[in-house]
PDB file of C-alpha atoms and ligand atoms in Angstrom:
ATOM      1  CA  MET A   1     117.948 174.115 -45.007  1.00  0.00           C
ATOM      2  CA  LYS A   2     118.816 174.905 -48.644  1.00  0.00           C
ATOM      3  CA  SER A   3     117.628 178.156 -50.212  1.00  0.00           C
ATOM      4  CA  ALA A   4     114.559 177.854 -52.429  1.00  0.00           C
ATOM      5  CA  PRO A   5     114.882 178.773 -56.109  1.00  0.00           C
ATOM      6  CA  MET A   6     113.594 182.281 -56.859  1.00  0.00           C
ATOM      7  CA  VAL A   7     110.756 182.599 -59.385  1.00  0.00           C
ATOM      8  CA  PRO A   8     108.962 185.665 -60.783  1.00  0.00           C
ATOM      9  CA  LEU A   9     106.118 186.859 -58.492  1.00  0.00           C
ATOM     10  CA  PRO A  10     103.263 184.690 -59.704  1.00  0.00           C
ATOM     11  CA  ALA A  11      99.776 185.948 -60.451  1.00  0.00           C
ATOM     12  CA  TYR A  12     100.332 189.479 -59.090  1.00  0.00           C
ATOM     13  CA  GLN A  13      97.527 191.742 -60.209  1.00  0.00           C
ATOM     14  CA  GLU A  14      97.822 195.532 -60.247  1.00  0.00           C
ATOM     15  CA  TYR A  15      94.555 197.484 -60.464  1.00  0.00           C
ATOM     16  CA  PRO A  16      94.169 201.004 -61.864  1.00  0.00           C
ATOM     17  CA  PRO A  17      93.689 203.537 -58.991  1.00  0.00           C
ATOM     18  CA  GLU A  18      89.932 203.825 -59.516  1.00  0.00           C
ATOM     19  CA  GLN A  19      89.526 200.093 -59.341  1.00  0.00           C
ATOM     20  CA  MET A  20      91.786 199.887 -56.280  1.00  0.00           C
ATOM     21  CA  LEU A  21      89.537 202.351 -54.568  1.00  0.00           C
ATOM     22  CA  SER A  22      86.326 200.567 -55.438  1.00  0.00           C
ATOM     23  CA  ARG A  23      87.761 197.165 -54.540  1.00  0.00           C
ATOM     24  CA  SER A  24      88.997 198.412 -51.148  1.00  0.00           C
ATOM     25  CA  ARG A  25      85.602 200.044 -50.495  1.00  0.00           C
ATOM     26  CA  ASP A  26      83.684 196.926 -51.482  1.00  0.00           C
ATOM     27  CA  PHE A  27      85.893 194.717 -49.327  1.00  0.00           C
ATOM     28  CA  LEU A  28      85.421 197.046 -46.371  1.00  0.00           C
ATOM     29  CA  ALA A  29      81.648 197.132 -46.854  1.00  0.00           C
ATOM     30  CA  ASP A  30      81.558 193.364 -47.002  1.00  0.00           C
ATOM     31  CA  LEU A  31      83.683 192.844 -43.886  1.00  0.00           C
ATOM     32  CA  ARG A  32      81.530 195.413 -42.052  1.00  0.00           C
ATOM     33  CA  ARG A  33      78.591 193.061 -42.495  1.00  0.00           C
ATOM     34  CA  ARG A  34      80.376 190.374 -40.465  1.00  0.00           C
ATOM     35  CA  ARG A  35      78.988 189.830 -37.008  1.00  0.00           C
ATOM     36  CA  THR A  36      79.913 187.330 -34.363  1.00  0.00           C
ATOM     37  CA  VAL A  37      76.850 185.145 -33.922  1.00  0.00           C
ATOM     38  CA  ARG A  38      75.819 182.987 -30.963  1.00  0.00           C
ATOM     39  CA  HIS A  39      72.555 181.602 -32.322  1.00  0.00           C
ATOM     40  CA  PHE A  40      73.157 178.874 -34.880  1.00  0.00           C
ATOM     41  CA  SER A  41      70.938 176.792 -37.131  1.00  0.00           C
ATOM     42  CA  PRO A  42      71.673 173.049 -37.226  1.00  0.00           C
ATOM     43  CA  ARG A  43      71.624 173.190 -41.044  1.00  0.00           C
ATOM     44  CA  PRO A  44      74.664 171.341 -42.320  1.00  0.00           C
ATOM     45  CA  VAL A  45      77.280 173.314 -44.212  1.00  0.00           C
ATOM     46  CA  PRO A  46      78.777 171.909 -47.418  1.00  0.00           C
ATOM     47  CA  PRO A  47      82.055 170.170 -46.455  1.00  0.00           C
ATOM     48  CA  GLU A  48      83.818 171.530 -49.524  1.00  0.00           C
ATOM     49  CA  VAL A  49      83.104 175.098 -48.393  1.00  0.00           C
ATOM     50  CA  ILE A  50      84.832 174.390 -45.077  1.00  0.00           C
ATOM     51  CA  GLU A  51      87.731 172.756 -46.903  1.00  0.00           C
ATOM     52  CA  ASN A  52      88.119 175.812 -49.129  1.00  0.00           C
ATOM     53  CA  CYS A  53      88.016 178.151 -46.116  1.00  0.00           C
ATOM     54  CA  LEU A  54      90.724 176.097 -44.386  1.00  0.00           C
ATOM     55  CA  ALA A  55      92.862 176.121 -47.525  1.00  0.00           C
ATOM     56  CA  ALA A  56      92.380 179.914 -47.670  1.00  0.00           C
ATOM     57  CA  ALA A  57      93.512 180.216 -44.032  1.00  0.00           C
ATOM     58  CA  ALA A  58      96.539 178.069 -44.819  1.00  0.00           C
ATOM     59  CA  THR A  59      97.753 180.658 -47.360  1.00  0.00           C
ATOM     60  CA  ALA A  60      98.615 182.878 -44.362  1.00  0.00           C
ATOM     61  CA  PRO A  61     102.194 184.051 -43.911  1.00  0.00           C
ATOM     62  CA  SER A  62     104.003 182.344 -41.035  1.00  0.00           C
ATOM     63  CA  GLY A  63     107.326 182.474 -39.235  1.00  0.00           C
ATOM     64  CA  ALA A  64     109.949 180.811 -41.488  1.00  0.00           C
ATOM     65  CA  ASN A  65     106.977 179.424 -43.453  1.00  0.00           C
ATOM     66  CA  MET A  66     106.581 176.709 -40.814  1.00  0.00           C
ATOM     67  CA  GLN A  67     102.767 176.899 -41.059  1.00  0.00           C
ATOM     68  CA  PRO A  68     102.402 176.100 -37.361  1.00  0.00           C
ATOM     69  CA  TRP A  69      98.696 175.318 -37.340  1.00  0.00           C
ATOM     70  CA  HIS A  70      96.425 172.332 -37.324  1.00  0.00           C
ATOM     71  CA  PHE A  71      92.673 172.523 -37.831  1.00  0.00           C
ATOM     72  CA  VAL A  72      90.270 169.907 -36.506  1.00  0.00           C
ATOM     73  CA  VAL A  73      86.801 170.019 -38.046  1.00  0.00           C
ATOM     74  CA  VAL A  74      84.135 168.505 -35.818  1.00  0.00           C
ATOM     75  CA  SER A  75      80.696 167.713 -37.175  1.00  0.00           C
ATOM     76  CA  ASP A  76      80.150 164.456 -35.257  1.00  0.00           C
ATOM     77  CA  PRO A  77      77.286 165.027 -32.762  1.00  0.00           C
ATOM     78  CA  GLY A  78      78.849 162.845 -30.047  1.00  0.00           C
ATOM     79  CA  LEU A  79      82.131 164.760 -30.158  1.00  0.00           C
ATOM     80  CA  LYS A  80      80.322 168.090 -30.241  1.00  0.00           C
ATOM     81  CA  GLN A  81      78.409 167.077 -27.124  1.00  0.00           C
ATOM     82  CA  ARG A  82      81.603 166.107 -25.297  1.00  0.00           C
ATOM     83  CA  ILE A  83      83.167 169.442 -26.248  1.00  0.00           C
ATOM     84  CA  ARG A  84      80.087 171.328 -25.077  1.00  0.00           C
ATOM     85  CA  LEU A  85      80.016 169.586 -21.702  1.00  0.00           C
ATOM     86  CA  ALA A  86      83.732 170.129 -21.107  1.00  0.00           C
ATOM     87  CA  ALA A  87      83.582 173.765 -22.257  1.00  0.00           C
ATOM     88  CA  GLU A  88      80.581 174.517 -20.044  1.00  0.00           C
ATOM     89  CA  GLU A  89      82.413 173.065 -17.074  1.00  0.00           C
ATOM     90  CA  VAL A  90      85.407 175.383 -17.456  1.00  0.00           C
ATOM     91  CA  GLU A  91      83.134 178.307 -18.308  1.00  0.00           C
ATOM     92  CA  ARG A  92      81.096 177.756 -15.141  1.00  0.00           C
ATOM     93  CA  ALA A  93      84.297 178.060 -13.141  1.00  0.00           C
ATOM     94  CA  PHE A  94      85.135 181.219 -15.093  1.00  0.00           C
ATOM     95  CA  TYR A  95      81.802 182.995 -14.666  1.00  0.00           C
ATOM     96  CA  HIS A  96      81.396 181.936 -11.032  1.00  0.00           C
ATOM     97  CA  GLY A  97      84.880 182.421  -9.673  1.00  0.00           C
ATOM     98  CA  ARG A  98      87.862 182.930 -11.930  1.00  0.00           C
ATOM     99  CA  ALA A  99      86.672 186.042 -13.766  1.00  0.00           C
ATOM    100  CA  SER A 100      87.254 189.384 -12.058  1.00  0.00           C
ATOM    101  CA  GLU A 101      84.377 191.836 -11.530  1.00  0.00           C
ATOM    102  CA  GLU A 102      86.046 194.083 -14.101  1.00  0.00           C
ATOM    103  CA  TRP A 103      86.162 191.282 -16.697  1.00  0.00           C
ATOM    104  CA  LEU A 104      82.520 190.328 -16.122  1.00  0.00           C
ATOM    105  CA  GLU A 105      81.540 193.972 -16.466  1.00  0.00           C
ATOM    106  CA  ALA A 106      83.401 194.229 -19.782  1.00  0.00           C
ATOM    107  CA  LEU A 107      81.469 191.184 -21.032  1.00  0.00           C
ATOM    108  CA  GLU A 108      78.067 192.535 -20.018  1.00  0.00           C
ATOM    109  CA  PRO A 109      77.199 194.101 -23.406  1.00  0.00           C
ATOM    110  CA  LEU A 110      77.828 190.753 -25.107  1.00  0.00           C
ATOM    111  CA  ASN A 111      75.169 188.885 -23.132  1.00  0.00           C
ATOM    112  CA  VAL A 112      77.365 185.842 -22.593  1.00  0.00           C
ATOM    113  CA  ASP A 113      77.276 183.210 -19.878  1.00  0.00           C
ATOM    114  CA  GLU A 114      78.437 179.659 -19.218  1.00  0.00           C
ATOM    115  CA  HIS A 115      75.739 178.062 -21.386  1.00  0.00           C
ATOM    116  CA  LYS A 116      77.126 177.081 -24.774  1.00  0.00           C
ATOM    117  CA  PRO A 117      74.293 175.278 -26.624  1.00  0.00           C
ATOM    118  CA  TYR A 118      75.738 176.381 -29.973  1.00  0.00           C
ATOM    119  CA  LEU A 119      78.641 173.979 -29.467  1.00  0.00           C
ATOM    120  CA  GLU A 120      76.093 171.250 -30.198  1.00  0.00           C
ATOM    121  CA  THR A 121      73.648 173.100 -32.439  1.00  0.00           C
ATOM    122  CA  ALA A 122      76.073 174.545 -34.969  1.00  0.00           C
ATOM    123  CA  SER A 123      76.893 172.395 -37.941  1.00  0.00           C
ATOM    124  CA  CYS A 124      80.622 172.622 -37.557  1.00  0.00           C
ATOM    125  CA  LEU A 125      83.263 173.366 -34.951  1.00  0.00           C
ATOM    126  CA  ILE A 126      86.754 174.169 -36.163  1.00  0.00           C
ATOM    127  CA  VAL A 127      89.316 173.760 -33.421  1.00  0.00           C
ATOM    128  CA  ILE A 128      92.508 175.598 -34.279  1.00  0.00           C
ATOM    129  CA  PHE A 129      95.700 174.277 -32.735  1.00  0.00           C
ATOM    130  CA  GLU A 130      98.966 176.182 -32.494  1.00  0.00           C
ATOM    131  CA  VAL A 131     101.742 173.742 -33.350  1.00  0.00           C
ATOM    132  CA  ARG A 132     104.450 174.889 -30.912  1.00  0.00           C
ATOM    133  CA  TYR A 133     107.163 172.761 -32.532  1.00  0.00           C
ATOM    134  CA  GLY A 134     107.359 170.130 -35.247  1.00  0.00           C
ATOM    135  CA  VAL A 135     108.431 166.558 -34.615  1.00  0.00           C
ATOM    136  CA  ASN A 136     110.706 164.591 -36.965  1.00  0.00           C
ATOM    137  CA  PRO A 137     110.086 160.880 -37.562  1.00  0.00           C
ATOM    138  CA  ASP A 138     113.027 160.158 -35.176  1.00  0.00           C
ATOM    139  CA  GLY A 139     111.323 162.179 -32.449  1.00  0.00           C
ATOM    140  CA  SER A 140     113.660 165.202 -32.609  1.00  0.00           C
ATOM    141  CA  ARG A 141     112.043 168.637 -32.558  1.00  0.00           C
ATOM    142  CA  ILE A 142     111.757 171.183 -35.378  1.00  0.00           C
ATOM    143  CA  ARG A 143     111.786 174.751 -34.092  1.00  0.00           C
ATOM    144  CA  HIS A 144     108.826 176.906 -35.014  1.00  0.00           C
ATOM    145  CA  TYR A 145     108.895 180.705 -34.909  1.00  0.00           C
ATOM    146  CA  TYR A 146     106.268 183.294 -34.036  1.00  0.00           C
ATOM    147  CA  THR A 147     103.676 180.562 -33.670  1.00  0.00           C
ATOM    148  CA  ARG A 148     101.037 182.725 -31.949  1.00  0.00           C
ATOM    149  CA  GLU A 149     101.350 185.515 -34.471  1.00  0.00           C
ATOM    150  CA  SER A 150     101.209 183.028 -37.355  1.00  0.00           C
ATOM    151  CA  VAL A 151      98.206 181.105 -36.107  1.00  0.00           C
ATOM    152  CA  GLY A 152      96.463 184.377 -35.232  1.00  0.00           C
ATOM    153  CA  ILE A 153      96.891 185.633 -38.789  1.00  0.00           C
ATOM    154  CA  ALA A 154      95.628 182.324 -40.228  1.00  0.00           C
ATOM    155  CA  THR A 155      92.632 182.414 -37.907  1.00  0.00           C
ATOM    156  CA  GLY A 156      91.763 185.949 -39.024  1.00  0.00           C
ATOM    157  CA  MET A 157      91.909 184.815 -42.625  1.00  0.00           C
ATOM    158  CA  LEU A 158      89.719 181.819 -41.792  1.00  0.00           C
ATOM    159  CA  ILE A 159      87.107 184.070 -40.189  1.00  0.00           C
ATOM    160  CA  ALA A 160      87.127 186.299 -43.289  1.00  0.00           C
ATOM    161  CA  ALA A 161      86.872 183.266 -45.597  1.00  0.00           C
ATOM    162  CA  VAL A 162      83.914 181.862 -43.653  1.00  0.00           C
ATOM    163  CA  HIS A 163      82.170 185.234 -43.845  1.00  0.00           C
ATOM    164  CA  ASN A 164      82.945 185.519 -47.544  1.00  0.00           C
ATOM    165  CA  ALA A 165      81.332 182.117 -48.109  1.00  0.00           C
ATOM    166  CA  GLY A 166      78.109 183.354 -46.511  1.00  0.00           C
ATOM    167  CA  LEU A 167      78.385 181.541 -43.203  1.00  0.00           C
ATOM    168  CA  VAL A 168      78.693 182.984 -39.722  1.00  0.00           C
ATOM    169  CA  SER A 169      81.158 182.223 -36.977  1.00  0.00           C
ATOM    170  CA  LEU A 170      81.885 182.669 -33.311  1.00  0.00           C
ATOM    171  CA  THR A 171      85.350 182.819 -31.802  1.00  0.00           C
ATOM    172  CA  HIS A 172      85.117 180.840 -28.596  1.00  0.00           C
ATOM    173  CA  THR A 173      87.967 180.603 -26.109  1.00  0.00           C
ATOM    174  CA  PRO A 174      87.059 178.417 -23.168  1.00  0.00           C
ATOM    175  CA  SER A 175      89.909 178.622 -20.705  1.00  0.00           C
ATOM    176  CA  PRO A 176      91.765 176.413 -20.001  1.00  0.00           C
ATOM    177  CA  MET A 177      91.343 174.623 -23.327  1.00  0.00           C
ATOM    178  CA  ASP A 178      93.529 171.542 -22.818  1.00  0.00           C
ATOM    179  CA  PHE A 179      90.426 169.315 -22.735  1.00  0.00           C
ATOM    180  CA  LEU A 180      90.428 169.720 -26.519  1.00  0.00           C
ATOM    181  CA  ASN A 181      93.729 167.809 -26.837  1.00  0.00           C
ATOM    182  CA  GLU A 182      92.206 164.902 -24.985  1.00  0.00           C
ATOM    183  CA  ILE A 183      88.837 164.827 -26.745  1.00  0.00           C
ATOM    184  CA  LEU A 184      90.347 165.342 -30.202  1.00  0.00           C
ATOM    185  CA  ASN A 185      93.391 163.167 -29.671  1.00  0.00           C
ATOM    186  CA  ARG A 186      95.980 165.820 -30.485  1.00  0.00           C
ATOM    187  CA  PRO A 187      99.623 165.505 -29.399  1.00  0.00           C
ATOM    188  CA  THR A 188     101.265 167.650 -26.713  1.00  0.00           C
ATOM    189  CA  ASN A 189     103.197 169.833 -29.197  1.00  0.00           C
ATOM    190  CA  GLU A 190      99.823 171.250 -30.231  1.00  0.00           C
ATOM    191  CA  LYS A 191      98.147 173.843 -28.040  1.00  0.00           C
ATOM    192  CA  PRO A 192      94.481 174.730 -28.579  1.00  0.00           C
ATOM    193  CA  PHE A 193      94.375 178.316 -29.848  1.00  0.00           C
ATOM    194  CA  LEU A 194      90.726 178.966 -30.502  1.00  0.00           C
ATOM    195  CA  LEU A 195      87.488 177.187 -31.208  1.00  0.00           C
ATOM    196  CA  LEU A 196      85.631 178.628 -34.200  1.00  0.00           C
ATOM    197  CA  VAL A 197      81.944 177.766 -34.314  1.00  0.00           C
ATOM    198  CA  VAL A 198      80.766 177.855 -37.936  1.00  0.00           C
ATOM    199  CA  GLY A 199      77.394 177.487 -39.585  1.00  0.00           C
ATOM    200  CA  TYR A 200      74.238 179.195 -40.755  1.00  0.00           C
ATOM    201  CA  PRO A 201      72.692 181.628 -38.288  1.00  0.00           C
ATOM    202  CA  ALA A 202      69.432 180.624 -36.599  1.00  0.00           C
ATOM    203  CA  GLU A 203      66.475 182.279 -38.300  1.00  0.00           C
ATOM    204  CA  ASP A 204      65.796 184.337 -35.188  1.00  0.00           C
ATOM    205  CA  ALA A 205      69.481 185.039 -34.459  1.00  0.00           C
ATOM    206  CA  GLN A 206      70.111 188.256 -32.614  1.00  0.00           C
ATOM    207  CA  VAL A 207      73.329 190.130 -31.993  1.00  0.00           C
ATOM    208  CA  PRO A 208      74.214 192.835 -29.490  1.00  0.00           C
ATOM    209  CA  GLU A 209      74.014 196.381 -30.786  1.00  0.00           C
ATOM    210  CA  ILE A 210      77.680 197.274 -30.497  1.00  0.00           C
ATOM    211  CA  SER A 211      79.952 199.249 -32.775  1.00  0.00           C
ATOM    212  CA  LYS A 212      83.535 199.356 -33.955  1.00  0.00           C
ATOM    213  CA  LYS A 213      85.933 202.197 -33.153  1.00  0.00           C
ATOM    214  CA  SER A 214      86.364 204.880 -35.812  1.00  0.00           C
ATOM    215  CA  LEU A 215      89.480 205.093 -37.947  1.00  0.00           C
ATOM    216  CA  ASP A 216      90.558 208.188 -35.963  1.00  0.00           C
ATOM    217  CA  GLU A 217      90.598 206.140 -32.809  1.00  0.00           C
ATOM    218  CA  ILE A 218      92.521 203.202 -34.162  1.00  0.00           C
ATOM    219  CA  ALA A 219      95.039 204.717 -36.547  1.00  0.00           C
ATOM    220  CA  THR A 220      97.676 207.456 -36.628  1.00  0.00           C
ATOM    221  CA  PHE A 221      99.036 208.847 -39.873  1.00  0.00           C
ATOM    222  CA  TYR A 222     102.324 210.765 -40.031  1.00  0.00           C
TER     223      TYR A 222
HETATM  224  N1  IYR B 301      85.439 182.494 -22.686  1.00  0.00           N
HETATM  225  C1  IYR B 301      84.185 182.939 -22.090  1.00  0.00           C
HETATM  226  C2  IYR B 301      84.190 184.370 -21.701  1.00  0.00           C
HETATM  227  C3  IYR B 301      84.371 185.370 -22.758  1.00  0.00           C
HETATM  228  C4  IYR B 301      85.509 186.150 -22.765  1.00  0.00           C
HETATM  229  C5  IYR B 301      85.673 187.140 -23.694  1.00  0.00           C
HETATM  230  I1  IYR B 301      87.316 188.301 -23.578  1.00  0.00           I
HETATM  231  C6  IYR B 301      84.697 187.357 -24.677  1.00  0.00           C
HETATM  232  O1  IYR B 301      84.867 188.354 -25.643  1.00  0.00           O
HETATM  233  C7  IYR B 301      83.540 186.591 -24.677  1.00  0.00           C
HETATM  234  C8  IYR B 301      83.390 185.588 -23.710  1.00  0.00           C
HETATM  235  C9  IYR B 301      83.008 182.594 -23.014  1.00  0.00           C
HETATM  236  O2  IYR B 301      83.235 182.185 -24.163  1.00  0.00           O
HETATM  237  O3  IYR B 301      81.866 182.725 -22.610  1.00  0.00           O
END
């Protein structure tokens, strides 16, 4: 691979300290309003909003800039139903067998079970695939680096972009997730990473009363 030409840092914006402070505060306050939602309205979301959120996610840094992600947006009711049925099947096995007592206890505050009606109700499912390696036209493989870290960062940015647009989301991780390759026709170099349910919240949506750790608990300053 040849080295890329170097150009001056484009569009960098420095803010005066006061403005930095207010911007960081405002951003924090806005992200604090984000909640994971499990009650969705069927109201359709504007496709261009989803496209913009995906393009925002795709600005994420990635190992060797390989951008090892693929997003599948599902709004087709038939496909959503197939995904729901398959997800509920693996979730049933999880809740009634695979999950340890300790795991089920940790999930208790979240009020979750094997029923996933939102997979059909919500306007949009975004299935995020981790592209483990690239494939050249001749079939040879292109190595990707730090794929999980990269796709995790992109997913975090996607969640923030969806929130910023005024929609809500749910990170759903049915396990195992390989049924998504089959239903969505994705090749074997792509591994389902996470299913993001996106839409408007139901009018009567409720969320568990849980809190985030304080800064003292999550950070150390030397
Ligand atoms: N994947 C299951 C169980 C589940 C696991 C964790 I860790 C959660 O934070 C929430 C749910 C499900 O989606 O129900």
